[in-house]
Amino acid sequence: MIKYIEETADYLKQKGFDSPQIGIILGTGLGQFIDEIDIKAEVSYNHIPNFPTATVEFHKGKLIYGEIEGVKVVVMQGRFHLYEGYTTQDVTYPVRVMKALGIQSLLVSNAAGAVNLNFNKGELMLIEDHINLQGGSPLAFKGVEQLGSRFTDMSDPYDKKLREEIISIADSHQVTLHRGVYASVVGPQLETKAEYRYLKIIGADAVGMSTVPEVIVANHLDLPVVAISVLTDECDPDNLKPIDINEIMAMAAKAEPDMILLFKQVIKSFSLS
Ligand code: HPA
């Protein structure tokens, strides 16, 4: 895999992806963030050597390089999901490539359902810990030890310093930022009432279909990572209405400005440090 990663990174360097400091993964419906970037280069996923091969969603996906607040960033507009048929290794390949390009931190966003009913749709949740319910690991492959420790420690997977920074930014800008546990499922079907009850019992505050594989790989690479969920729906098993994916997308777009503010300010703190 090392050879493939280097080949992909070399291609991107030739395209102008010059030593980015921060990697950013934008979740479903969270594309307005792109407007904040002074874009210097961009490549569609289907032109990038060794990137996972095409699906419908994939054709919209782009890797973008540019500056925000004077900090060099590489941004994934759209990510790969297990529910599209990709493997956990496919889904996390871009994280390995961004690390090879030189990123020192990774910021991740996603759209998620609120299992904790004290949280409202349209609000944000800082992920403090997670539960992997995807039935697989991106580290379960032959040769993984050539890229990092097989038995990767996950005792504190979300970087404490970055979390504290984001909490203090949210406080000073009066942004509601819950903190909690994110459970990852494969999807693409939404959950049953019984599944939402189960998620609550096991300690989840939010549920979504992404993020955990990328965070496991970031930890494998010793790459500090932080993640924010945009809560798009309230998962109340006793009052569950059919979920409309268009509503989820609309709610993600509505809440995105707060997420943009937090990401922008945390990036700014890199330009000052
Ligand atoms: N479940 C799983 N994934 C989701 C949800 C949900 O309720 N909302 C947004 N992504």
Short mmCIF file of C-alpha atoms and ligand atoms in Angstrom, two decimals:
data_model
loop_
_atom_site.label_atom_id
_atom_site.label_comp_id
_atom_site.label_asym_id
_atom_site.label_seq_id
_atom_site.Cartn_x
_atom_site.Cartn_y
_atom_site.Cartn_z
CA MET A 1 0.00 0.00 0.00
CA ILE A 2 2.92 2.35 0.72
CA LYS A 3 3.82 2.43 -2.97
CA TYR A 4 0.27 3.36 -3.96
CA ILE A 5 0.05 6.07 -1.32
CA GLU A 6 3.33 7.61 -2.48
CA GLU A 7 2.22 7.48 -6.12
CA THR A 8 -1.04 9.27 -5.27
CA ALA A 9 0.74 11.87 -3.13
CA ASP A 10 3.32 12.51 -5.87
CA TYR A 11 0.54 13.08 -8.41
CA LEU A 12 -1.16 15.59 -6.11
CA LYS A 13 2.12 17.40 -5.41
CA GLN A 14 2.55 17.81 -9.17
CA LYS A 15 -0.95 19.28 -9.29
CA GLY A 16 0.11 21.91 -6.77
CA PHE A 17 -0.89 20.33 -3.43
CA ASP A 18 2.10 21.88 -1.69
CA SER A 19 2.64 20.81 1.96
CA PRO A 20 -0.87 21.29 3.38
CA GLN A 21 -0.93 21.74 7.17
CA ILE A 22 -4.50 20.63 7.83
CA GLY A 23 -6.77 18.04 6.21
CA ILE A 24 -10.54 18.54 6.26
CA ILE A 25 -13.28 16.03 5.46
CA LEU A 26 -16.67 17.53 4.65
CA GLY A 27 -19.74 15.43 5.38
CA THR A 28 -22.98 14.98 3.47
CA GLY A 29 -24.71 18.28 2.78
CA LEU A 30 -21.75 20.24 4.15
CA GLY A 31 -20.31 21.78 1.01
CA GLN A 32 -20.67 25.52 1.69
CA PHE A 33 -17.37 25.40 3.51
CA ILE A 34 -15.68 25.40 0.09
CA ASP A 35 -16.58 29.10 -0.29
CA GLU A 36 -14.19 29.87 2.58
CA ILE A 37 -11.15 28.52 0.73
CA ASP A 38 -8.80 30.54 -1.42
CA ILE A 39 -8.58 27.66 -3.89
CA LYS A 40 -5.19 27.04 -5.52
CA ALA A 41 -5.79 23.58 -7.00
CA GLU A 42 -8.54 21.00 -7.28
CA VAL A 43 -8.84 17.51 -8.74
CA SER A 44 -11.89 15.28 -9.18
CA TYR A 45 -11.57 12.00 -7.33
CA ASN A 46 -11.93 10.07 -10.60
CA HIS A 47 -8.68 11.63 -11.91
CA ILE A 48 -6.60 10.76 -8.85
CA PRO A 49 -4.44 7.64 -9.30
CA ASN A 50 -5.23 4.78 -6.88
CA PHE A 51 -8.28 6.53 -5.43
CA PRO A 52 -11.24 4.15 -5.01
CA THR A 53 -13.18 3.65 -8.24
CA ALA A 54 -16.36 5.34 -9.28
CA THR A 55 -19.87 5.34 -7.88
CA VAL A 56 -22.63 7.87 -8.54
CA GLU A 57 -21.79 9.96 -5.46
CA PHE A 58 -18.14 9.76 -6.28
CA HIS A 59 -18.46 11.75 -9.51
CA LYS A 60 -19.20 14.84 -7.45
CA GLY A 61 -16.22 14.29 -5.16
CA LYS A 62 -13.23 16.59 -5.35
CA LEU A 63 -10.00 17.08 -3.50
CA ILE A 64 -9.32 20.78 -3.04
CA TYR A 65 -6.11 22.54 -2.03
CA GLY A 66 -5.93 26.13 -0.90
CA GLU A 67 -5.60 28.56 1.97
CA ILE A 68 -7.92 29.55 4.81
CA GLU A 69 -6.74 32.30 7.18
CA GLY A 70 -3.30 31.92 5.59
CA VAL A 71 -3.14 28.22 6.51
CA LYS A 72 -2.63 25.64 3.75
CA VAL A 73 -5.43 23.09 3.72
CA VAL A 74 -6.45 20.03 1.73
CA VAL A 75 -10.19 19.48 1.70
CA MET A 76 -12.23 16.44 0.72
CA GLN A 77 -15.49 17.65 -0.74
CA GLY A 78 -17.47 14.45 -0.27
CA ARG A 79 -16.17 11.28 1.31
CA PHE A 80 -16.41 7.58 0.58
CA HIS A 81 -18.98 5.53 2.53
CA LEU A 82 -19.24 1.84 3.30
CA TYR A 83 -22.86 1.95 2.16
CA GLU A 84 -21.73 2.75 -1.37
CA GLY A 85 -19.95 -0.60 -1.47
CA TYR A 86 -16.44 0.61 -0.59
CA THR A 87 -14.26 -1.28 1.87
CA THR A 88 -13.00 0.29 5.10
CA GLN A 89 -9.56 0.51 3.45
CA ASP A 90 -11.05 2.39 0.46
CA VAL A 91 -12.90 4.79 2.74
CA THR A 92 -9.73 5.67 4.65
CA TYR A 93 -7.25 5.74 1.76
CA PRO A 94 -7.54 9.55 1.37
CA VAL A 95 -6.58 10.02 5.04
CA ARG A 96 -3.35 8.12 4.42
CA VAL A 97 -2.70 10.23 1.31
CA MET A 98 -3.34 13.52 3.14
CA LYS A 99 -0.91 12.41 5.85
CA ALA A 100 1.67 11.60 3.14
CA LEU A 101 1.17 15.14 1.78
CA GLY A 102 2.19 16.44 5.21
CA ILE A 103 -0.96 17.34 7.17
CA GLN A 104 -0.43 17.71 10.91
CA SER A 105 -4.10 17.65 11.96
CA LEU A 106 -7.38 16.36 10.57
CA LEU A 107 -10.79 18.05 10.97
CA VAL A 108 -13.80 15.85 10.24
CA SER A 109 -17.49 16.70 9.89
CA ASN A 110 -20.58 14.57 9.39
CA ALA A 111 -24.36 14.67 9.43
CA ALA A 112 -25.80 12.57 12.25
CA GLY A 113 -29.05 11.76 13.98
CA ALA A 114 -29.51 12.89 17.60
CA VAL A 115 -30.05 9.85 19.82
CA ASN A 116 -29.69 11.99 22.93
CA LEU A 117 -33.07 13.72 23.06
CA ASN A 118 -31.66 16.68 24.98
CA PHE A 119 -30.02 17.64 21.68
CA ASN A 120 -32.00 19.33 18.90
CA LYS A 121 -31.72 19.04 15.16
CA GLY A 122 -29.81 21.96 13.70
CA GLU A 123 -27.33 21.92 16.61
CA LEU A 124 -23.74 20.67 16.66
CA MET A 125 -22.06 17.95 18.69
CA LEU A 126 -18.35 17.66 19.30
CA ILE A 127 -17.46 13.97 19.20
CA GLU A 128 -15.64 13.01 22.38
CA ASP A 129 -15.63 9.26 21.82
CA HIS A 130 -17.19 6.71 19.49
CA ILE A 131 -18.65 3.22 19.17
CA ASN A 132 -17.80 1.28 16.04
CA LEU A 133 -20.88 -0.66 14.91
CA GLN A 134 -19.72 -1.08 11.33
CA GLY A 135 -18.55 -4.64 11.84
CA GLY A 136 -15.06 -4.09 10.49
CA SER A 137 -11.79 -2.27 10.96
CA PRO A 138 -9.73 -0.31 8.42
CA LEU A 139 -6.65 -1.80 10.11
CA ALA A 140 -7.61 -5.44 9.47
CA PHE A 141 -5.39 -6.16 6.48
CA LYS A 142 -2.09 -7.87 5.71
CA GLY A 143 0.88 -5.57 6.07
CA VAL A 144 -0.84 -2.97 8.26
CA GLU A 145 2.19 -2.90 10.58
CA GLN A 146 4.26 -1.35 7.77
CA LEU A 147 2.12 1.78 8.10
CA GLY A 148 1.74 1.96 11.89
CA SER A 149 0.95 -0.12 14.94
CA ARG A 150 -1.57 -2.91 14.29
CA PHE A 151 -2.92 -2.71 17.84
CA THR A 152 -3.61 1.00 17.67
CA ASP A 153 -4.47 2.62 20.99
CA MET A 154 -7.96 4.14 21.07
CA SER A 155 -8.08 5.25 24.70
CA ASP A 156 -8.47 8.91 23.66
CA PRO A 157 -9.01 8.98 19.89
CA TYR A 158 -10.12 12.63 19.54
CA ASP A 159 -7.28 15.06 20.20
CA LYS A 160 -7.75 16.74 23.57
CA LYS A 161 -6.02 20.00 22.66
CA LEU A 162 -8.10 20.45 19.50
CA ARG A 163 -11.27 19.60 21.41
CA GLU A 164 -10.51 22.18 24.08
CA GLU A 165 -9.73 24.76 21.41
CA ILE A 166 -13.06 24.13 19.66
CA ILE A 167 -15.01 24.24 22.93
CA SER A 168 -13.48 27.58 23.82
CA ILE A 169 -14.21 28.97 20.32
CA ALA A 170 -17.85 27.80 20.60
CA ASP A 171 -18.14 29.47 24.02
CA SER A 172 -16.74 32.77 22.85
CA HIS A 173 -18.97 32.84 19.75
CA GLN A 174 -22.15 31.65 21.54
CA VAL A 175 -22.41 28.55 19.39
CA THR A 176 -24.30 25.65 21.00
CA LEU A 177 -21.87 22.75 20.97
CA HIS A 178 -22.96 19.53 22.66
CA ARG A 179 -20.41 16.89 23.49
CA GLY A 180 -21.02 13.19 23.16
CA VAL A 181 -20.48 9.74 21.79
CA TYR A 182 -20.96 9.01 18.08
CA ALA A 183 -22.01 5.53 16.99
CA SER A 184 -21.20 4.54 13.41
CA VAL A 185 -23.43 2.17 11.46
CA VAL A 186 -23.05 0.95 7.88
CA GLY A 187 -26.41 2.17 6.56
CA PRO A 188 -27.69 3.18 4.10
CA GLN A 189 -31.04 2.31 5.65
CA LEU A 190 -31.97 4.45 8.64
CA GLU A 191 -32.53 2.84 12.03
CA THR A 192 -35.58 1.07 13.40
CA LYS A 193 -37.19 2.21 16.65
CA ALA A 194 -35.62 -0.78 18.40
CA GLU A 195 -32.20 0.18 17.04
CA TYR A 196 -32.53 3.77 18.31
CA ARG A 197 -33.47 2.37 21.75
CA TYR A 198 -30.45 0.10 21.63
CA LEU A 199 -28.13 2.95 20.61
CA LYS A 200 -29.31 4.99 23.55
CA ILE A 201 -28.82 2.11 26.00
CA ILE A 202 -25.25 1.45 24.85
CA GLY A 203 -24.32 5.10 25.39
CA ALA A 204 -24.55 6.75 21.97
CA ASP A 205 -25.58 10.41 21.72
CA ALA A 206 -25.55 10.54 17.92
CA VAL A 207 -25.59 8.05 15.06
CA GLY A 208 -24.21 8.28 11.55
CA MET A 209 -22.70 6.29 8.70
CA SER A 210 -19.14 7.60 8.54
CA THR A 211 -16.20 9.14 10.45
CA VAL A 212 -15.15 6.19 12.64
CA PRO A 213 -12.98 4.47 9.98
CA GLU A 214 -11.22 7.77 9.20
CA VAL A 215 -10.64 8.44 12.90
CA ILE A 216 -9.22 4.94 13.47
CA VAL A 217 -6.76 5.49 10.62
CA ALA A 218 -5.82 8.96 11.88
CA ASN A 219 -4.95 7.31 15.21
CA HIS A 220 -3.03 4.60 13.37
CA LEU A 221 -0.98 7.38 11.77
CA ASP A 222 -0.55 9.36 15.01
CA LEU A 223 -2.44 12.19 13.34
CA PRO A 224 -4.36 14.45 15.76
CA VAL A 225 -8.03 14.42 14.75
CA VAL A 226 -11.18 16.20 15.86
CA ALA A 227 -14.75 15.70 14.61
CA ILE A 228 -18.05 17.54 14.71
CA SER A 229 -21.51 16.13 14.00
CA VAL A 230 -24.18 18.35 12.53
CA LEU A 231 -27.39 16.97 14.05
CA THR A 232 -29.97 16.63 11.29
CA ASP A 233 -32.79 14.68 12.90
CA GLU A 234 -34.10 13.63 16.32
CA CYS A 235 -34.16 9.90 16.83
CA ASP A 236 -37.01 9.49 19.33
CA PRO A 237 -38.18 5.88 19.19
CA ASP A 238 -41.49 6.75 20.87
CA ASN A 239 -42.35 9.41 18.31
CA LEU A 240 -40.54 8.28 15.21
CA LYS A 241 -41.70 9.68 11.91
CA PRO A 242 -40.42 8.48 8.56
CA ILE A 243 -37.10 10.22 7.88
CA ASP A 244 -36.83 12.17 4.66
CA ILE A 245 -33.29 12.32 3.29
CA ASN A 246 -34.01 15.71 1.70
CA GLU A 247 -34.92 17.06 5.13
CA ILE A 248 -31.63 15.71 6.49
CA MET A 249 -29.73 17.49 3.73
CA ALA A 250 -31.66 20.73 4.30
CA MET A 251 -30.98 20.60 8.05
CA ALA A 252 -27.27 19.97 7.43
CA ALA A 253 -27.12 23.07 5.21
CA LYS A 254 -28.98 25.12 7.82
CA ALA A 255 -26.60 24.19 10.62
CA GLU A 256 -23.47 24.39 8.50
CA PRO A 257 -22.63 28.08 9.15
CA ASP A 258 -21.93 27.29 12.84
CA MET A 259 -19.69 24.41 11.84
CA ILE A 260 -17.90 26.65 9.34
CA LEU A 261 -17.30 29.22 12.05
CA LEU A 262 -15.76 26.63 14.39
CA PHE A 263 -13.55 25.10 11.71
CA LYS A 264 -12.41 28.51 10.44
CA GLN A 265 -11.49 29.72 13.91
CA VAL A 266 -9.62 26.54 14.77
CA ILE A 267 -7.70 26.83 11.50
CA LYS A 268 -6.92 30.45 12.36
CA SER A 269 -5.39 29.28 15.63
CA PHE A 270 -2.86 27.34 13.53
CA SER A 271 -1.79 30.49 11.72
CA LEU A 272 -1.15 32.13 15.11
CA SER A 273 0.75 29.23 16.66
N1 HPA B 1 -29.14 7.64 11.41
C1 HPA B 1 -28.03 7.35 10.75
N2 HPA B 1 -27.37 8.23 10.04
C2 HPA B 1 -27.82 9.48 9.99
C3 HPA B 1 -28.97 9.85 10.66
C4 HPA B 1 -29.68 8.88 11.41
O1 HPA B 1 -30.71 9.14 12.04
N3 HPA B 1 -29.17 11.17 10.41
C5 HPA B 1 -28.15 11.58 9.63
N4 HPA B 1 -27.33 10.56 9.36
#
